[in-house]
Coordinates of C-alpha atoms in Angstrom, one line a residue:
X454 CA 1.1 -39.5 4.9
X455 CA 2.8 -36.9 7.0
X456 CA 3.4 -34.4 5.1
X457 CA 0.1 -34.7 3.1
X458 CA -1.6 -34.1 6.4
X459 CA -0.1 -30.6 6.2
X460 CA -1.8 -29.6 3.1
X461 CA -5.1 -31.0 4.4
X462 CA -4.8 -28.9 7.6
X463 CA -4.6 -25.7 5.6
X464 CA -8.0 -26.5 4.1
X465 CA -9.2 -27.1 7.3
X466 CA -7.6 -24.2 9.0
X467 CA -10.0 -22.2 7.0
X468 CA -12.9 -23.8 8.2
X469 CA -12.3 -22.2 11.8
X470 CA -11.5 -18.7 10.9
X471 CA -13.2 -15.4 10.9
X472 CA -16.0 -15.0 7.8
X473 CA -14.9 -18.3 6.2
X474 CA -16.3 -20.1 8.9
X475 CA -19.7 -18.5 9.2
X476 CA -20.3 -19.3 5.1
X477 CA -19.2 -22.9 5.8
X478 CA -20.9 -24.1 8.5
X479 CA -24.3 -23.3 6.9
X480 CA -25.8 -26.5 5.4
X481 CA -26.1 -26.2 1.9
X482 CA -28.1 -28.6 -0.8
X483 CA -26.6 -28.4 -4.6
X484 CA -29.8 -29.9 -6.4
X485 CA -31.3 -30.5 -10.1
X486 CA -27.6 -31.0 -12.3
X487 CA -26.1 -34.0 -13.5
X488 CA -23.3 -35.2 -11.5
X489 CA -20.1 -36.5 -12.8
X490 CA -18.7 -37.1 -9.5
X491 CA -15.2 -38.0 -10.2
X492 CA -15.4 -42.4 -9.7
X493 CA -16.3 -44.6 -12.4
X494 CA -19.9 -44.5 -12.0
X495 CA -22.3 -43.2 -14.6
X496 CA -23.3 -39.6 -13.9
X497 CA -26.6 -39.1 -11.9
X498 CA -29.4 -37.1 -13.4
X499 CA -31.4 -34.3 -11.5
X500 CA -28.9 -34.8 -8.3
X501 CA -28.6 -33.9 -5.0
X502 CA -25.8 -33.3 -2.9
X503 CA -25.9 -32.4 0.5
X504 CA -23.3 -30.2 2.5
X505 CA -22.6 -29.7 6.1
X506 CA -19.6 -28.3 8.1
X507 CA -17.5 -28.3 4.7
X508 CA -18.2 -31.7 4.1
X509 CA -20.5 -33.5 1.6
X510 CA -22.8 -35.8 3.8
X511 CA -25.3 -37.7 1.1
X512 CA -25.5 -37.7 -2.8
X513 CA -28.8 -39.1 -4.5
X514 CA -31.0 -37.8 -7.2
X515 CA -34.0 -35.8 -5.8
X516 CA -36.7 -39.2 -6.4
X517 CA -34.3 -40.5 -4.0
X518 CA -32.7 -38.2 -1.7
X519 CA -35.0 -35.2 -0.3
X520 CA -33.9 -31.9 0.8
X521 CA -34.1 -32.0 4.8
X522 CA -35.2 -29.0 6.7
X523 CA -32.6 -26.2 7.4
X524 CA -31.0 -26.5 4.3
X525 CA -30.5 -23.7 1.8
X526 CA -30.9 -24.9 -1.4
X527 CA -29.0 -23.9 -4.7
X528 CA -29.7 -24.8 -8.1
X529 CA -27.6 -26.6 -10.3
X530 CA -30.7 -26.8 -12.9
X531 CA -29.0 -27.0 -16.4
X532 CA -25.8 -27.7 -15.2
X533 CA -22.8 -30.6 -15.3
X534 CA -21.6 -30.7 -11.6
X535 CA -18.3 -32.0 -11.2
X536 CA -15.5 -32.4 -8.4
X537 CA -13.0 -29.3 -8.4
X538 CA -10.1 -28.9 -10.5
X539 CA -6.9 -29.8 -9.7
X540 CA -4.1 -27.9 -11.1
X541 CA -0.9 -30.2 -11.6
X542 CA 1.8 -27.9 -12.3
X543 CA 1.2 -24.3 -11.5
X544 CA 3.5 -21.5 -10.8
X545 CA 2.3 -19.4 -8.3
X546 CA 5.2 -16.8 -8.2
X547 CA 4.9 -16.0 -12.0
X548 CA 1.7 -14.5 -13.7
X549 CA 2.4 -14.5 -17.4
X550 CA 5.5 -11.8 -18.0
X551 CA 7.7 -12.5 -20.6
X552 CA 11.3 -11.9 -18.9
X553 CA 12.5 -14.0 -16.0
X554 CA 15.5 -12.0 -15.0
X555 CA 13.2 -9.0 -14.8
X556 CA 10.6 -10.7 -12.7
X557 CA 12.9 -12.1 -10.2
X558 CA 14.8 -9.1 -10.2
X559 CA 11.4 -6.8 -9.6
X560 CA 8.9 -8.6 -8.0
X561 CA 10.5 -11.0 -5.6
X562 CA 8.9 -8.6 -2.7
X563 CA 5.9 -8.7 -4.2
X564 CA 5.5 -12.4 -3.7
X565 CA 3.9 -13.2 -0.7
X566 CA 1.2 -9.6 -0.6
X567 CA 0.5 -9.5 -4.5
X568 CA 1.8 -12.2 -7.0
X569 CA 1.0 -15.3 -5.2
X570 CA -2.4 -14.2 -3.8
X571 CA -3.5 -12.9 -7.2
X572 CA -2.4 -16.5 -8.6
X573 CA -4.3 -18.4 -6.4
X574 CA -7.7 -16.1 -6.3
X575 CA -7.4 -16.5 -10.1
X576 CA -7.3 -20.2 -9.9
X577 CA -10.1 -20.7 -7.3
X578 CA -12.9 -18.7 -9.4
X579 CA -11.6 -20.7 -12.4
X580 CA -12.8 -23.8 -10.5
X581 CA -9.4 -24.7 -9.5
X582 CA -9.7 -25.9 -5.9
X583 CA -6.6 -27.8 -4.9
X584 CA -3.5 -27.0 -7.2
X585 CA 0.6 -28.4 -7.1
X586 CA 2.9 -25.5 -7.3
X587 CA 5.9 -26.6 -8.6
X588 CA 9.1 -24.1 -7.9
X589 CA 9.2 -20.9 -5.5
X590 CA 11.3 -19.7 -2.9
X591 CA 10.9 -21.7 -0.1
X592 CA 10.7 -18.4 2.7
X593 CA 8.0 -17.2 0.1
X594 CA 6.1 -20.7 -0.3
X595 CA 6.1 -21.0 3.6
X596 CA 4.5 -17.5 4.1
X597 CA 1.7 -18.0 1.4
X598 CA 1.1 -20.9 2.9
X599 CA 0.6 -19.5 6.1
X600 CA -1.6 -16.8 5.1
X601 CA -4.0 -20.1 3.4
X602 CA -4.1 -21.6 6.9
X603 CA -5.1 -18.4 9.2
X604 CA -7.5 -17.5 6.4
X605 CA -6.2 -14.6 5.6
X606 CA -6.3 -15.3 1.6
X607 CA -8.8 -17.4 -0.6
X608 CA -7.0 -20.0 -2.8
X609 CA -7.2 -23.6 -4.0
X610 CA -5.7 -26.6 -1.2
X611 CA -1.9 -26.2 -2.4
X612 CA 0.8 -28.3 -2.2
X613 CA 4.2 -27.3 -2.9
X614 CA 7.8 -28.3 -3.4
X615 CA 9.8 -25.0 -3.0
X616 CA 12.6 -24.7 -5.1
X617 CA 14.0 -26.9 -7.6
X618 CA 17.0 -29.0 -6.8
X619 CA 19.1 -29.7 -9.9
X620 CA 22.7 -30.0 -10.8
X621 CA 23.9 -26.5 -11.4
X622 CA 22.2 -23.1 -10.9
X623 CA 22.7 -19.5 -12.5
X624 CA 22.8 -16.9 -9.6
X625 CA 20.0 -14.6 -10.3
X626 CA 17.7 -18.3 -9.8
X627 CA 20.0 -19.3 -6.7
X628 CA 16.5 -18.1 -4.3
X629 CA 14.4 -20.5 -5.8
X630 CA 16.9 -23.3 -7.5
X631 CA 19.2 -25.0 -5.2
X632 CA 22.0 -27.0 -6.7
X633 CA 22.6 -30.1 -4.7
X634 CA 26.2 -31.6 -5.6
X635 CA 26.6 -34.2 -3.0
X636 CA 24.6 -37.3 -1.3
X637 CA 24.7 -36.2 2.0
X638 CA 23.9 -32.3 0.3
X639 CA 20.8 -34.1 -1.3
X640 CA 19.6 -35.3 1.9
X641 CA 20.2 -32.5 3.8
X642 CA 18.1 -30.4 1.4
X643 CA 15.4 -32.6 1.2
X644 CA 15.2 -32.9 5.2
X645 CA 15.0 -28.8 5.1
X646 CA 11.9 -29.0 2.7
X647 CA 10.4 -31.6 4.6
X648 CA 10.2 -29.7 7.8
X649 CA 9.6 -26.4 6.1
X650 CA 6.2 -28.0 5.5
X651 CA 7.3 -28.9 1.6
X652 CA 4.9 -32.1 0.1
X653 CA 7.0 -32.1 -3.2
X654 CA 10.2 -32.7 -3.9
X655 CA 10.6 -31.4 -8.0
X656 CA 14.1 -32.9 -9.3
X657 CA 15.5 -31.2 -13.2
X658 CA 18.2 -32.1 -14.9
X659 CA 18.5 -35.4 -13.0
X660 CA 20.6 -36.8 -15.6
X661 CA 23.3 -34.2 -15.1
X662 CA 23.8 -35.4 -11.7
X663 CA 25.5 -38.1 -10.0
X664 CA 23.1 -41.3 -10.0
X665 CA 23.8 -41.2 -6.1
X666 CA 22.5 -37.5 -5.7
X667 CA 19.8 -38.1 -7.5
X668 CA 18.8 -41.3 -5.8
X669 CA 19.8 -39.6 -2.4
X670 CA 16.7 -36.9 -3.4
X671 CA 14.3 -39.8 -4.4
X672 CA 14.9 -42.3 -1.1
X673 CA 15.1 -39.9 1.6
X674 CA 11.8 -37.7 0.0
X675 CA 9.7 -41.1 0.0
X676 CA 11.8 -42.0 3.8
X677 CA 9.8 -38.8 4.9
X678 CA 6.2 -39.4 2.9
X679 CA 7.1 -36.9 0.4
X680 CA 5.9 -37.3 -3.7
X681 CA 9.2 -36.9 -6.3
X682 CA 8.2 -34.9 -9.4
X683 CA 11.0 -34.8 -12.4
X684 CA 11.2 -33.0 -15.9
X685 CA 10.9 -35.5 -18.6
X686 CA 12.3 -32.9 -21.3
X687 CA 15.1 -35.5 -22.3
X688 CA 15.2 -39.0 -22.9
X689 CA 18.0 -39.9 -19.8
X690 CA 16.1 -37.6 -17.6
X691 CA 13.1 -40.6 -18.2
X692 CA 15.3 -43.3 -18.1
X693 CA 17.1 -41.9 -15.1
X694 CA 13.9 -41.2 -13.5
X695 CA 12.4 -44.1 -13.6
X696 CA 15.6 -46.1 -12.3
X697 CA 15.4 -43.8 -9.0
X698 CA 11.5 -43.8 -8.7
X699 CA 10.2 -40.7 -9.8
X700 CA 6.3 -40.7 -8.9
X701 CA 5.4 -38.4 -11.4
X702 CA 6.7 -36.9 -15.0
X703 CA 6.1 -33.5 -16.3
X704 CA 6.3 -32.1 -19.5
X705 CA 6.8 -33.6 -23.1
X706 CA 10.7 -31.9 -24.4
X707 CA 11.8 -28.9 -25.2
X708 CA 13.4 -30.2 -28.4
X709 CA 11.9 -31.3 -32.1
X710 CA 12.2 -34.5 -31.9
X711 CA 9.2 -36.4 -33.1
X712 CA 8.8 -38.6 -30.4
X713 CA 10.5 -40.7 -27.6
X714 CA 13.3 -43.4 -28.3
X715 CA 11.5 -47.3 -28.3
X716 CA 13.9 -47.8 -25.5
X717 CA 12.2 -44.9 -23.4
X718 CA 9.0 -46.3 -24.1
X719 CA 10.0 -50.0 -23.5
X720 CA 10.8 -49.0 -19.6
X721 CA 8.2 -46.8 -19.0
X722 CA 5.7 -49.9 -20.2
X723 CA 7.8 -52.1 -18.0
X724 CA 7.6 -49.7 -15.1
X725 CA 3.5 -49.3 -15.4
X726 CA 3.6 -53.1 -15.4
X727 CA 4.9 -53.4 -12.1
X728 CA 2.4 -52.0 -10.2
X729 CA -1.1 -51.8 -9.5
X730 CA -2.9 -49.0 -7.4
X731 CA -0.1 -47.9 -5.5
X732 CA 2.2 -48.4 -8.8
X733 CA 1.2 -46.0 -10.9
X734 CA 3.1 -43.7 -12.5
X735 CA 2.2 -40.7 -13.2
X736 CA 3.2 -37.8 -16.0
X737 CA 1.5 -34.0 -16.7
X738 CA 2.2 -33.6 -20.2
X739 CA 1.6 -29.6 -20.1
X740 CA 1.2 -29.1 -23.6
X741 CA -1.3 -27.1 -24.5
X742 CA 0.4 -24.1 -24.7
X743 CA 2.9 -25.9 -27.3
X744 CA -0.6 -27.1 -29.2
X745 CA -2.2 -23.6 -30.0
X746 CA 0.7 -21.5 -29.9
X747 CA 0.8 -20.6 -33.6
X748 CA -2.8 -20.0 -32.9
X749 CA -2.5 -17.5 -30.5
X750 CA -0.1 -15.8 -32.6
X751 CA -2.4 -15.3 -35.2
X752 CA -5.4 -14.3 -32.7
X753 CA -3.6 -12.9 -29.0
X754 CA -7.5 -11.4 -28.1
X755 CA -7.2 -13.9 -25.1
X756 CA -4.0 -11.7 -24.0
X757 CA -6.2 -9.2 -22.9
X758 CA -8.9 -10.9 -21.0
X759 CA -9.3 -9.1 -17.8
X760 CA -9.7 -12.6 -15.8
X761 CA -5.9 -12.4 -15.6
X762 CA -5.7 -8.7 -13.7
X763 CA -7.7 -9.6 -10.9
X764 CA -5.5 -9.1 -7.4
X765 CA -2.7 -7.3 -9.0
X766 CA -1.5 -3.2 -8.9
X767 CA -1.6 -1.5 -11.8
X768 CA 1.8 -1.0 -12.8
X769 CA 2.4 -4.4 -12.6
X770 CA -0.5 -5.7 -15.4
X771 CA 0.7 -2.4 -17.4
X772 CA 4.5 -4.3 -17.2
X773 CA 3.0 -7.8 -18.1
X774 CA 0.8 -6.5 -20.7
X775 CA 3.9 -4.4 -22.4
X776 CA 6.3 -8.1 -22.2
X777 CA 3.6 -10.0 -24.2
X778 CA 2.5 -7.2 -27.2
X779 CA 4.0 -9.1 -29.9
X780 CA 3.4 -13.0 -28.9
X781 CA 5.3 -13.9 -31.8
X782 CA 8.6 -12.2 -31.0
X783 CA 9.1 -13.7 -27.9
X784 CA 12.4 -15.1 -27.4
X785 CA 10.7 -17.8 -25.2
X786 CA 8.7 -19.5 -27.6
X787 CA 10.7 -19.2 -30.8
X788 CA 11.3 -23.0 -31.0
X789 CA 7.5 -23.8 -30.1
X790 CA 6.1 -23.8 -34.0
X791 CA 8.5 -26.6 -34.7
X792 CA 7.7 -28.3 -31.2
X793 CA 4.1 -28.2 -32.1
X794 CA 3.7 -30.7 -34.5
X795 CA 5.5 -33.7 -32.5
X796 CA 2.8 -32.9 -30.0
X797 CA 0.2 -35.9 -31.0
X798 CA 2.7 -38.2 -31.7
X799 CA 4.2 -37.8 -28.5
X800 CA 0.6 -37.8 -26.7
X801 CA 0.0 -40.9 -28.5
X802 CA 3.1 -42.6 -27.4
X803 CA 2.4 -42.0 -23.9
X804 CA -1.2 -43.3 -23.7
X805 CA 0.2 -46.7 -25.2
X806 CA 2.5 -46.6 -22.3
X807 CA 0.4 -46.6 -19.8
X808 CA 1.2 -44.0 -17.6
X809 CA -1.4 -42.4 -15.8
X810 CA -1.5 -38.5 -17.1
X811 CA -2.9 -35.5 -15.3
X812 CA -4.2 -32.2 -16.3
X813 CA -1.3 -29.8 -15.7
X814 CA -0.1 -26.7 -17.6
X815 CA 3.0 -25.2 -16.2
X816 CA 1.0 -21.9 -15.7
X817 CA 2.4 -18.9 -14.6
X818 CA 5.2 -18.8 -17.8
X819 CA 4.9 -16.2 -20.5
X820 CA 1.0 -15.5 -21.7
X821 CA -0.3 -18.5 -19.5
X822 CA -2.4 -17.5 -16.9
X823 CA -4.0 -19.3 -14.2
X824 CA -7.4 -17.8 -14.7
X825 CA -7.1 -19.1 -17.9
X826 CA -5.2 -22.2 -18.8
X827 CA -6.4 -25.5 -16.7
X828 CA -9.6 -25.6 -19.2
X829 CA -7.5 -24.9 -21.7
X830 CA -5.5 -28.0 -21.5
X831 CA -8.8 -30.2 -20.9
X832 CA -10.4 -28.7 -24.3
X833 CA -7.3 -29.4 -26.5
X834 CA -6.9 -32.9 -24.4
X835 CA -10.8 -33.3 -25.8
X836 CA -11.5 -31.4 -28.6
X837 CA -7.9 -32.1 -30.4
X838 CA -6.0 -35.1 -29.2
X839 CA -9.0 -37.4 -28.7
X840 CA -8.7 -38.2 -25.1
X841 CA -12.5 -39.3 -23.7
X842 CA -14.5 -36.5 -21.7
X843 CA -14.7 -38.7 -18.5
X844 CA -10.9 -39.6 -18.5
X845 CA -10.1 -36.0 -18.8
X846 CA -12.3 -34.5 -16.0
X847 CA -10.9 -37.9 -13.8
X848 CA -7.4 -36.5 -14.8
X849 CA -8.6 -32.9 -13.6
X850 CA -10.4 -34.3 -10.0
X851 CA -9.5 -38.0 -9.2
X852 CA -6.3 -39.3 -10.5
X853 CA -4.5 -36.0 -9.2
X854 CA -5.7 -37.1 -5.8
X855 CA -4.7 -39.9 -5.5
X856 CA -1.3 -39.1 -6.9
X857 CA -0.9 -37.2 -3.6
X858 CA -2.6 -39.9 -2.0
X859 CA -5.1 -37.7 -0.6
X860 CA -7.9 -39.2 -2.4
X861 CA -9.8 -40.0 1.0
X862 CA -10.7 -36.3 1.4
X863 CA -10.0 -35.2 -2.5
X864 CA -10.9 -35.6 -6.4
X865 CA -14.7 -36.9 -6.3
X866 CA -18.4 -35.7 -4.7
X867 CA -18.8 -38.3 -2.8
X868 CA -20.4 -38.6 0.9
X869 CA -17.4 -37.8 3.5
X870 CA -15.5 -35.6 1.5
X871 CA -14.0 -32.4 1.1
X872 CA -17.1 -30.1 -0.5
X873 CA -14.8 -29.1 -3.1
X874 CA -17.4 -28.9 -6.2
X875 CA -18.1 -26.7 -9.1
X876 CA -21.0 -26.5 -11.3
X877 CA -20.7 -25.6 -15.6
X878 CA -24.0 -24.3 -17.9
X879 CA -24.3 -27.2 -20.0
X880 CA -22.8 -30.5 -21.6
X881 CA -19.1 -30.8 -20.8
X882 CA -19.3 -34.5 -21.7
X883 CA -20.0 -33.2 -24.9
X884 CA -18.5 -29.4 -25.2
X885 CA -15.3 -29.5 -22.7
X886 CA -14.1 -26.0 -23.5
X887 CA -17.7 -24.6 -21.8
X888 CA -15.5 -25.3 -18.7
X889 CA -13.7 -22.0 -19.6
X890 CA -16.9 -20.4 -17.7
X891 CA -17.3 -22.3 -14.8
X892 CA -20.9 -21.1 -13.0
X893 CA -20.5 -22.2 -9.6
X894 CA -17.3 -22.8 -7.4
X895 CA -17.8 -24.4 -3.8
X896 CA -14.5 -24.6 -2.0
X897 CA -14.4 -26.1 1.9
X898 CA -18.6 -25.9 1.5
X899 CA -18.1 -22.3 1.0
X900 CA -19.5 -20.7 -2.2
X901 CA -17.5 -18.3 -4.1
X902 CA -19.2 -18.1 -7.2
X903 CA -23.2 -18.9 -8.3
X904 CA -24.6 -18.0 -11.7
X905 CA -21.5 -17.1 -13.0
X906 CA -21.3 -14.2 -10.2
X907 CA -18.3 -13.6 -8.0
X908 CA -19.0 -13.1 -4.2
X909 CA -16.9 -9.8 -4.1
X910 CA -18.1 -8.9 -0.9
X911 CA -17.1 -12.8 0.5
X912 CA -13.7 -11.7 -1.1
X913 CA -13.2 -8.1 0.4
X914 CA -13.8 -9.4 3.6
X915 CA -11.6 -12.7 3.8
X916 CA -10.1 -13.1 6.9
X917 CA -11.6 -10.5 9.1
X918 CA -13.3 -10.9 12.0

């Protein structure tokens, strides 16, 4: 639990700072929505939700639970109210250009006072309040996380892993990809991520390594409380990773293959038999940018939604904007047609295995952007691959909580918890793609957003006095 005790003292940091702290320490009642609060219950009609200090104190309905005096009330009238979001595989130092090599070779000093911030802003008003990032330098990952902690910056609860450890590296990656070529080189890097304040260890290519290495990275990240997350792009990466005790998968391949081997499938249905709670296994397929890719070829309006300019300088949306004119010449996604039809198949396969899966969409690559893509990947989850509403939104709120094991504080509206809560006009149980215009967003008790309206002036003033 140590180092998930790190994230949750970020969120708490910014209880005790400057403006942040003035908002949240005002009681605040959500009342009249119908709450889907993130357990197994049913959803309760015309609720109630009471908020003090950042922290949800009573839920009821309001025959059962009145307002008490001192408490300012905001209506959730019409509304679905729901835990926040949870974003399972986000990349906080990329926002959407098309060209690596030029990102990393123009904006790596732009990480920590532009790129990052701008990520994370865009998250939180998308309802995203507690998000993974999977893969940055680690100097840049522990600055941005400073900033979070002294409330300097708004943002989502973020947990991070730093850079990648893998087999081999190209130098122009080398900042935020470490090779590790040795046992004792595993360990050692894992130990540095550790006490750089890292929660994630994220492991590619784990079949090109040694089966030593790669164990070394799994045993001495869970020796130090610390969650393993692996690509699943090919089969031995799978079977590897779940000989070594990977905790989650991401991904579904980068090839055309129509779905996994039997054998594949045979251990990860042996491996969810083998445990219960604290079993589970867990994978974030990220595939909704495969799904409607050909779709977004043929209409790229969503390219130029404004969501996705908010907290960065001018020249560098002009330099996005230019790298993604022609979505269907991008060198990137030339392969993704013929990806996209293996994508059911491959969903299917995974549900009868078991494995617990988590909303997650590799934001931050070419034309996905994290104002933008978490509801995308719960609408096509929904509307086209026939997942149940409930299961989704527990795969956007619960289930990535408890992955982290942070599920005491996390992933429901429930009394003692985190006030992490948003609020969307209308049926999501019914219409999951209205949660592309999420109404209210409560982070840490504080509220951002209300009737669809941003807080600009809670914004400008962030971490001042």
């Amino acid at each position: 639990m140590k180092k998930l005790v790190s994230a949750l003292a970020i969120s708490t940091a910014l209880l005790s700072v400057g403006l942040t702290a003035t908002a949240s320490a005002e009681k605040i009642a959500l009342v009249g929505g119908r709450l889907i609060d993130g357990t197994a219950e049913v959803p309760i009609q015309n609720s109630v939700i009471l908020v003090e200090d950042g922290i949800i104190q009573k839920v009821g309905n309001q025959d059962s639970l009145p307002v008490p005096e001192g408490y300012r009330i905001v209506s959730t009238e019409g509304h679905d109210v729901l835990p926040g979001l949870w974003e399972s595989h986000a990349h906080i130092q990329l926002v959407g250009h098309s060209n690596y090599r030029h990102w990393q070779a123009n904006y790596r000093d732009r990480q920590v006072t532009e790129i990052m911030p701008a990520a994370l802003v865009q998250l939180l008003l998308a309802g995203v309040t507690s998000a993974r990032d999977l893969g940055a330098p680690l100097e840049d990952t522990v600055a941005i996380k400073k900033r979070l902690a002294d409330g300097e910056i708004p943002g989502p609860t973020l947990y991070t892993s730093g850079p990648f450890l893998q087999a081999e590296v190209d130098d122009w990656q080398s900042h935020y990809r470490w090779e590790v070529k040795s046992v004792s080189d595993a360990r050692a890097k894992v130990k540095r991520l550790d006490e750089a304040g890292m929660e994630i260890i994220k492991l590619i290519d784990q079949d090109d390594m040694d089966r030593d290495v790669a164990l070394a990275i799994v045993d001495e990240a869970h020796k130090r409380g610390m969650k393993v997350v692996a690509h699943a792009h090919k089969p031995d990466e799978i079977r590897i990773g779940v000989e070594i005790g990977i905790d989650n998968f991401e991904h579904t391949g980068l090839t055309t293959a129509p779905g996994y081997p039997q054998d594949v499938l045979d251990t990860l249905v042996e491996r969810t038999a083998t445990g219960i709670f604290d079993g589970l296994l867990f994978w974030t397929p990220t595939m909704e940018g495969l799904f409607t890719y050909p779709d977004l070829v043929k209409n790229p309006e969503q390219l130029d939604d404004a969501c996705w300019k908010r907290g960065l300088k001018p020249d560098t949306i002009a330099d996005i904007a230019q790298s993604i004119e022609k979505p269907g010449h991008l060198e990137y996604s030339q392969l993704t047609p013929v990806r996209t039809p293996t994508i059911k198949n491959k969903i299917r396969q995974l549900k009868e295995t078991g494995v617990m899966m988590l909303i997650g969409t590799d934001v931050g690559i070419p034309m996905k952007f994290h104002c933008q893509t978490t509801w995308h990947e719960m609408a096509v989850w929904v509307h086209d691959l026939g997942f149940d509403p409930m299961d989704t939104i527990r795969a956007a709120t619960y289930w990535p909580a408890v992955m982290m094991g942070v599920q005491d504080k996390y992933g429901s509206v429930t009394p003692g918890k985190v006030a992490d809560i948003i609020a969307v006009r209308g049926d999501v149980l019914k219409y999951m793609n209205i949660i592309r215009d999420v109404d209210m967003v409560m982070k840490d008790g504080v509220v951002y957003k209300q009737n669809g309206v941003v807080d600009e002036e809670l914004l400008a003033n962030f971490g001042k006095d």
